[in-house]
Amino acid sequence: MSEPNLNMASPHLDSGIKLESAMRDIMLALVPVTLTSIYFYGAQAIFLILVSITSSVLTEIVAKKLKSEQITIQDGSAVLIGLFIGLLLSPFSSVWRAVFASVIAIGIAKELVGGLGWNYFNPALFGYVITLILARFFPFLASSDIKITSVDGISQATPLTMIQTQMDPPAIWELLLAYPGGALSETSALAVILGGVYLIYQKHINWRIPVSILATSFLLVLPFDVNPVYFILSGGLIMGAFFMATDWVTSPVNNKGMIIYGIGIGVLIVMFRMLLPPTGGVALAILIMNVLVPQIENVTKHPSLAEPKFDKFPG
């Protein structure tokens, strides 16, 4: 009897969950924070999200055509990556940054390395960080060039900037419920948490990764003159912990590995936020730990999965 599926990319273990339905669940989990960002930024948020999704889908179609492979838009991964990119961007971001981030995420981080399941980095974060770096050299990537609606009325310093410049920060309850400032995904920590809890309930992500990231960040920031709750609720830490660090392909699969991976991300986030400008620290921390996942898997794998050892050559 033929086994055609054995020639497909990993993962090969059958969890009983269809890829398409899992992608839909993640998009469903992003509905609260997406609606919150649209509430505050209106058509500007919708425009950036649509540009990111459209660019991601078109990039995947072109990449598949160039590789002479079957187009797999129906699995929803390109749409989801585009949605992530849109939410990671500020409403004041250039539309070109949304386009370039999507092309880099799908074209390089996903398709160039083999497609879904073969990527070394979280594609959305990879596109986001690369364009963040490029924006320093190419001004057209830096700020909004097309304004669908006026968002100047709620233009203000981000909570992380307030921490570093010792400005009067918003109240913690504001950060938890809704506070426009920063990326679209940073408008409401509660909305992100609700989506994350839903994904844990549906068993699409494991609680060990977000909990180890948040706990490590909380404990390590205590010696500094920063409120640890404020530190966790500000910026993209909650979004990174629940949605970006838990990417199935680029995170460990065993329990010990997940905790080590989460602790590593938490340590790097605290270091970056204390030493570097208050933008991109969470994304950079997750990408660095993505690189270390194979080594983490190797040292934490169950003995039954290890290669057999021989004192001498058998036979």
CSV table of C-alpha atoms in Angstrom, one decimal:
chain,number,residue,atom,x,y,z
A,1,MET,CA,0.0,0.0,0.0
A,2,SER,CA,1.5,3.3,-1.0
A,3,GLU,CA,2.2,6.0,1.6
A,4,PRO,CA,2.3,9.3,-0.4
A,5,ASN,CA,2.2,11.5,2.7
A,6,LEU,CA,5.6,10.2,3.8
A,7,ASN,CA,7.2,12.5,1.2
A,8,MET,CA,5.7,15.6,2.7
A,9,ALA,CA,7.6,18.1,4.9
A,10,SER,CA,7.6,17.7,8.6
A,11,PRO,CA,5.9,17.4,11.0
A,12,HIS,CA,4.9,13.8,10.3
A,13,LEU,CA,3.1,12.9,13.6
A,14,ASP,CA,-0.6,12.9,13.1
A,15,SER,CA,-2.2,15.0,15.8
A,16,GLY,CA,-5.6,14.8,14.3
A,17,ILE,CA,-5.7,18.5,13.8
A,18,LYS,CA,-5.9,19.8,10.2
A,19,LEU,CA,-3.5,22.6,9.2
A,20,GLU,CA,-6.3,24.7,7.7
A,21,SER,CA,-8.4,24.5,10.9
A,22,ALA,CA,-5.4,25.3,13.1
A,23,MET,CA,-4.7,28.4,11.0
A,24,ARG,CA,-8.3,29.5,11.3
A,25,ASP,CA,-8.1,29.1,15.1
A,26,ILE,CA,-5.1,31.3,15.3
A,27,MET,CA,-6.7,33.9,13.1
A,28,LEU,CA,-9.8,33.6,15.4
A,29,ALA,CA,-7.5,34.2,18.4
A,30,LEU,CA,-6.3,37.4,16.8
A,31,VAL,CA,-9.8,38.8,16.3
A,32,PRO,CA,-9.9,40.7,19.7
A,33,VAL,CA,-6.6,42.5,19.2
A,34,THR,CA,-7.3,43.2,15.5
A,35,LEU,CA,-10.7,44.7,16.3
A,36,THR,CA,-9.2,46.8,19.1
A,37,SER,CA,-6.5,48.2,16.8
A,38,ILE,CA,-9.2,49.0,14.2
A,39,TYR,CA,-11.3,50.7,16.9
A,40,PHE,CA,-8.4,53.1,17.7
A,41,TYR,CA,-6.8,53.5,14.3
A,42,GLY,CA,-9.8,52.9,12.0
A,43,ALA,CA,-9.2,52.6,8.2
A,44,GLN,CA,-5.4,53.1,8.7
A,45,ALA,CA,-5.2,49.8,10.6
A,46,ILE,CA,-7.4,48.1,8.1
A,47,PHE,CA,-5.3,49.4,5.2
A,48,LEU,CA,-2.0,48.2,6.7
A,49,ILE,CA,-3.4,44.8,7.5
A,50,LEU,CA,-4.9,44.3,4.0
A,51,VAL,CA,-1.7,45.4,2.3
A,52,SER,CA,0.3,43.0,4.4
A,53,ILE,CA,-2.0,40.1,3.8
A,54,THR,CA,-2.3,40.8,0.0
A,55,SER,CA,1.5,41.2,-0.3
A,56,SER,CA,2.0,37.9,1.5
A,57,VAL,CA,-0.4,36.0,-0.6
A,58,LEU,CA,0.9,37.4,-3.9
A,59,THR,CA,4.5,36.6,-2.8
A,60,GLU,CA,3.6,33.0,-2.0
A,61,ILE,CA,1.9,32.6,-5.4
A,62,VAL,CA,4.9,34.0,-7.2
A,63,ALA,CA,7.4,31.9,-5.2
A,64,LYS,CA,5.4,28.7,-5.8
A,65,LYS,CA,5.3,29.5,-9.5
A,66,LEU,CA,9.0,30.1,-9.6
A,67,LYS,CA,9.6,26.8,-7.8
A,68,SER,CA,7.1,25.0,-10.0
A,69,GLU,CA,5.2,23.8,-7.0
A,70,GLN,CA,1.5,23.6,-6.2
A,71,ILE,CA,0.0,26.8,-4.8
A,72,THR,CA,-1.0,26.3,-1.2
A,73,ILE,CA,-2.8,29.5,-0.4
A,74,GLN,CA,-5.8,27.5,0.9
A,75,ASP,CA,-3.8,26.3,3.9
A,76,GLY,CA,-4.0,29.9,5.3
A,77,SER,CA,-0.4,30.2,6.3
A,78,ALA,CA,0.3,33.2,4.0
A,79,VAL,CA,-2.8,35.0,5.2
A,80,LEU,CA,-1.8,34.4,8.8
A,81,ILE,CA,1.7,35.6,8.3
A,82,GLY,CA,0.4,38.7,6.5
A,83,LEU,CA,-2.0,39.4,9.4
A,84,PHE,CA,0.9,39.0,11.9
A,85,ILE,CA,3.0,41.5,9.9
A,86,GLY,CA,0.2,44.0,9.8
A,87,LEU,CA,-0.4,43.8,13.6
A,88,LEU,CA,3.4,44.1,14.3
A,89,LEU,CA,3.6,47.4,12.5
A,90,SER,CA,2.8,50.8,13.9
A,91,PRO,CA,-0.2,52.6,12.3
A,92,PHE,CA,2.3,55.2,11.2
A,93,SER,CA,4.4,52.7,9.3
A,94,SER,CA,5.1,53.1,5.6
A,95,VAL,CA,3.0,51.0,3.3
A,96,TRP,CA,6.3,50.0,1.6
A,97,ARG,CA,7.5,48.5,4.9
A,98,ALA,CA,4.3,46.4,5.0
A,99,VAL,CA,5.0,45.2,1.5
A,100,PHE,CA,8.7,44.6,1.9
A,101,ALA,CA,8.2,42.8,5.3
A,102,SER,CA,5.7,40.5,3.7
A,103,VAL,CA,7.9,39.8,0.7
A,104,ILE,CA,10.9,39.0,2.9
A,105,ALA,CA,8.8,36.9,5.3
A,106,ILE,CA,7.2,34.7,2.7
A,107,GLY,CA,9.8,34.9,-0.1
A,108,ILE,CA,13.0,34.4,2.1
A,109,ALA,CA,12.1,33.2,5.5
A,110,LYS,CA,9.5,30.7,4.3
A,111,GLU,CA,9.7,29.7,0.6
A,112,LEU,CA,13.4,30.1,-0.1
A,113,VAL,CA,14.3,27.6,2.7
A,114,GLY,CA,11.8,25.0,1.5
A,115,GLY,CA,8.3,26.2,2.4
A,116,LEU,CA,6.0,25.7,5.3
A,117,GLY,CA,7.6,23.6,8.0
A,118,TRP,CA,11.2,24.2,6.9
A,119,ASN,CA,11.7,27.7,8.1
A,120,TYR,CA,14.4,28.4,10.7
A,121,PHE,CA,12.9,31.7,11.9
A,122,ASN,CA,9.4,32.9,12.6
A,123,PRO,CA,8.7,34.4,9.1
A,124,ALA,CA,6.6,37.4,10.3
A,125,LEU,CA,9.2,38.4,12.9
A,126,PHE,CA,12.0,37.9,10.4
A,127,GLY,CA,10.4,40.3,7.9
A,128,TYR,CA,9.6,42.7,10.7
A,129,VAL,CA,13.2,42.9,12.0
A,130,ILE,CA,14.8,43.0,8.6
A,131,THR,CA,12.7,46.0,7.6
A,132,LEU,CA,13.3,47.6,11.0
A,133,ILE,CA,17.0,47.5,10.2
A,134,LEU,CA,16.6,48.6,6.6
A,135,ALA,CA,14.4,51.6,7.6
A,136,ARG,CA,17.6,53.2,9.1
A,137,PHE,CA,19.1,53.3,5.6
A,138,PHE,CA,16.0,53.7,3.4
A,139,PRO,CA,13.8,56.5,4.8
A,140,PHE,CA,10.9,55.5,2.6
A,141,LEU,CA,10.4,52.4,4.8
A,142,ALA,CA,10.3,54.4,8.0
A,143,SER,CA,7.1,56.5,8.2
A,144,SER,CA,3.6,56.6,6.8
A,145,ASP,CA,3.5,57.8,3.2
A,146,ILE,CA,-0.2,57.0,2.6
A,147,LYS,CA,-2.7,58.1,5.2
A,148,ILE,CA,-6.2,56.7,4.7
A,149,THR,CA,-7.4,58.6,7.8
A,150,SER,CA,-6.0,61.0,10.3
A,151,VAL,CA,-4.3,59.2,13.2
A,152,ASP,CA,-2.5,62.2,14.5
A,153,GLY,CA,-5.0,62.7,17.2
A,154,ILE,CA,-3.7,59.6,19.1
A,155,SER,CA,0.0,60.0,18.1
A,156,GLN,CA,1.9,59.7,21.4
A,157,ALA,CA,5.0,58.2,22.9
A,158,THR,CA,4.9,54.4,23.5
A,159,PRO,CA,4.9,53.1,27.0
A,160,LEU,CA,8.5,51.7,26.5
A,161,THR,CA,9.7,55.2,25.5
A,162,MET,CA,8.0,56.6,28.5
A,163,ILE,CA,10.0,54.1,30.7
A,164,GLN,CA,13.3,55.1,29.2
A,165,THR,CA,12.7,58.8,29.1
A,166,GLN,CA,11.1,58.9,32.6
A,167,MET,CA,7.9,60.4,31.3
A,168,ASP,CA,4.7,59.9,33.3
A,169,PRO,CA,3.4,56.5,32.1
A,170,PRO,CA,-0.2,55.5,31.7
A,171,ALA,CA,-1.9,53.5,34.4
A,172,ILE,CA,-1.4,49.8,34.5
A,173,TRP,CA,-5.2,49.2,34.0
A,174,GLU,CA,-5.0,51.3,30.8
A,175,LEU,CA,-2.2,49.1,29.5
A,176,LEU,CA,-4.2,46.0,30.3
A,177,LEU,CA,-7.5,47.1,28.8
A,178,ALA,CA,-6.6,49.5,25.9
A,179,TYR,CA,-3.9,52.1,25.3
A,180,PRO,CA,-3.1,53.3,21.8
A,181,GLY,CA,0.7,53.7,21.3
A,182,GLY,CA,3.2,51.5,19.5
A,183,ALA,CA,2.2,48.6,17.2
A,184,LEU,CA,-1.3,47.7,16.3
A,185,SER,CA,-1.0,44.6,18.4
A,186,GLU,CA,0.0,46.6,21.4
A,187,THR,CA,-3.3,48.4,21.8
A,188,SER,CA,-4.7,46.0,24.3
A,189,ALA,CA,-2.8,43.4,26.4
A,190,LEU,CA,-6.1,41.9,27.5
A,191,ALA,CA,-7.2,41.3,23.9
A,192,VAL,CA,-3.9,39.5,23.2
A,193,ILE,CA,-4.1,37.4,26.5
A,194,LEU,CA,-7.7,36.3,25.6
A,195,GLY,CA,-6.4,35.1,22.2
A,196,GLY,CA,-3.5,33.3,23.8
A,197,VAL,CA,-5.7,31.6,26.4
A,198,TYR,CA,-7.9,30.4,23.6
A,199,LEU,CA,-5.0,28.9,21.8
A,200,ILE,CA,-3.8,27.1,25.0
A,201,TYR,CA,-7.4,25.8,25.5
A,202,GLN,CA,-7.4,24.5,21.9
A,203,LYS,CA,-4.0,23.0,22.5
A,204,HIS,CA,-2.4,24.8,19.6
A,205,ILE,CA,0.3,26.2,21.9
A,206,ASN,CA,1.8,25.0,25.1
A,207,TRP,CA,1.5,27.2,28.2
A,208,ARG,CA,5.2,26.5,29.2
A,209,ILE,CA,6.6,28.9,26.6
A,210,PRO,CA,4.6,32.1,27.4
A,211,VAL,CA,4.7,31.4,31.1
A,212,SER,CA,8.4,30.9,31.2
A,213,ILE,CA,9.0,34.1,29.1
A,214,LEU,CA,6.7,36.2,31.3
A,215,ALA,CA,8.0,34.8,34.6
A,216,THR,CA,11.6,35.3,33.6
A,217,SER,CA,11.0,38.8,32.5
A,218,PHE,CA,9.1,39.6,35.7
A,219,LEU,CA,11.8,38.2,38.0
A,220,LEU,CA,14.8,39.7,36.1
A,221,VAL,CA,13.4,43.2,36.0
A,222,LEU,CA,12.8,43.3,39.8
A,223,PRO,CA,16.4,44.6,40.6
A,224,PHE,CA,15.8,47.6,38.3
A,225,ASP,CA,13.7,50.6,39.1
A,226,VAL,CA,10.9,49.4,36.9
A,227,ASN,CA,7.5,48.0,37.8
A,228,PRO,CA,7.6,44.4,36.6
A,229,VAL,CA,3.8,44.4,35.8
A,230,TYR,CA,4.2,47.5,33.7
A,231,PHE,CA,7.3,46.0,32.0
A,232,ILE,CA,5.3,42.9,30.9
A,233,LEU,CA,2.2,44.8,29.8
A,234,SER,CA,4.0,47.4,27.7
A,235,GLY,CA,5.3,46.9,24.2
A,236,GLY,CA,5.0,43.6,22.4
A,237,LEU,CA,6.0,41.2,25.2
A,238,ILE,CA,2.6,39.7,25.6
A,239,MET,CA,2.1,39.3,21.9
A,240,GLY,CA,5.5,37.8,21.5
A,241,ALA,CA,5.1,35.4,24.4
A,242,PHE,CA,1.7,34.0,23.3
A,243,PHE,CA,1.7,34.3,19.5
A,244,MET,CA,5.3,34.6,18.1
A,245,ALA,CA,7.5,32.5,20.4
A,246,THR,CA,5.1,29.6,20.2
A,247,ASP,CA,5.4,29.2,16.4
A,248,TRP,CA,5.2,25.4,15.9
A,249,VAL,CA,8.2,25.1,13.5
A,250,THR,CA,10.6,27.4,15.3
A,251,SER,CA,10.0,26.4,18.9
A,252,PRO,CA,11.0,23.2,20.9
A,253,VAL,CA,8.6,20.3,21.1
A,254,ASN,CA,9.5,18.8,24.5
A,255,ASN,CA,8.6,20.3,27.8
A,256,LYS,CA,12.1,21.0,29.2
A,257,GLY,CA,13.1,22.5,25.9
A,258,MET,CA,10.1,24.8,25.9
A,259,ILE,CA,11.0,26.1,29.4
A,260,ILE,CA,14.7,26.7,28.5
A,261,TYR,CA,13.7,28.4,25.3
A,262,GLY,CA,11.2,30.6,27.1
A,263,ILE,CA,13.8,31.5,29.8
A,264,GLY,CA,16.3,32.4,27.1
A,265,ILE,CA,13.8,34.7,25.4
A,266,GLY,CA,12.9,36.4,28.8
A,267,VAL,CA,16.6,37.0,29.6
A,268,LEU,CA,17.3,38.5,26.2
A,269,ILE,CA,14.2,40.7,26.3
A,270,VAL,CA,15.3,42.3,29.6
A,271,MET,CA,18.8,42.8,28.3
A,272,PHE,CA,17.6,44.4,25.1
A,273,ARG,CA,15.1,46.6,26.7
A,274,MET,CA,17.6,47.9,29.3
A,275,LEU,CA,20.5,48.4,26.8
A,276,LEU,CA,19.0,49.1,23.4
A,277,PRO,CA,16.3,51.5,21.9
A,278,PRO,CA,12.8,50.5,22.9
A,279,THR,CA,11.8,48.9,19.6
A,280,GLY,CA,12.2,45.4,18.3
A,281,GLY,CA,13.7,43.9,21.5
A,282,VAL,CA,11.1,41.1,21.8
A,283,ALA,CA,11.3,40.2,18.1
A,284,LEU,CA,15.1,40.1,18.2
A,285,ALA,CA,15.1,37.9,21.3
A,286,ILE,CA,12.7,35.4,19.7
A,287,LEU,CA,14.7,35.2,16.5
A,288,ILE,CA,18.0,34.6,18.4
A,289,MET,CA,16.4,31.8,20.3
A,290,ASN,CA,14.9,30.4,17.1
A,291,VAL,CA,18.5,29.8,16.0
A,292,LEU,CA,19.2,27.9,19.2
A,293,VAL,CA,16.2,25.6,19.1
A,294,PRO,CA,18.0,22.6,17.4
A,295,GLN,CA,20.6,22.7,20.2
A,296,ILE,CA,18.0,23.0,22.9
A,297,GLU,CA,16.1,20.0,21.3
A,298,ASN,CA,19.3,18.0,21.2
A,299,VAL,CA,20.2,18.4,24.9
A,300,THR,CA,16.6,18.0,26.2
A,301,LYS,CA,15.3,15.1,24.0
A,302,HIS,CA,14.1,12.0,25.7
A,303,PRO,CA,16.7,9.2,25.9
A,304,SER,CA,14.4,6.9,23.9
A,305,LEU,CA,14.8,9.3,20.9
A,306,ALA,CA,18.6,9.3,21.1
A,307,GLU,CA,20.9,7.5,18.7
A,308,PRO,CA,22.0,4.1,19.9
A,309,LYS,CA,25.5,4.0,21.4
A,310,PHE,CA,27.9,1.2,20.9
A,311,ASP,CA,31.0,0.5,22.9
A,312,LYS,CA,32.4,-1.2,19.8
A,313,PHE,CA,31.3,-1.8,16.3
A,314,PRO,CA,28.7,-4.6,16.4
A,315,GLY,CA,29.2,-7.8,14.6
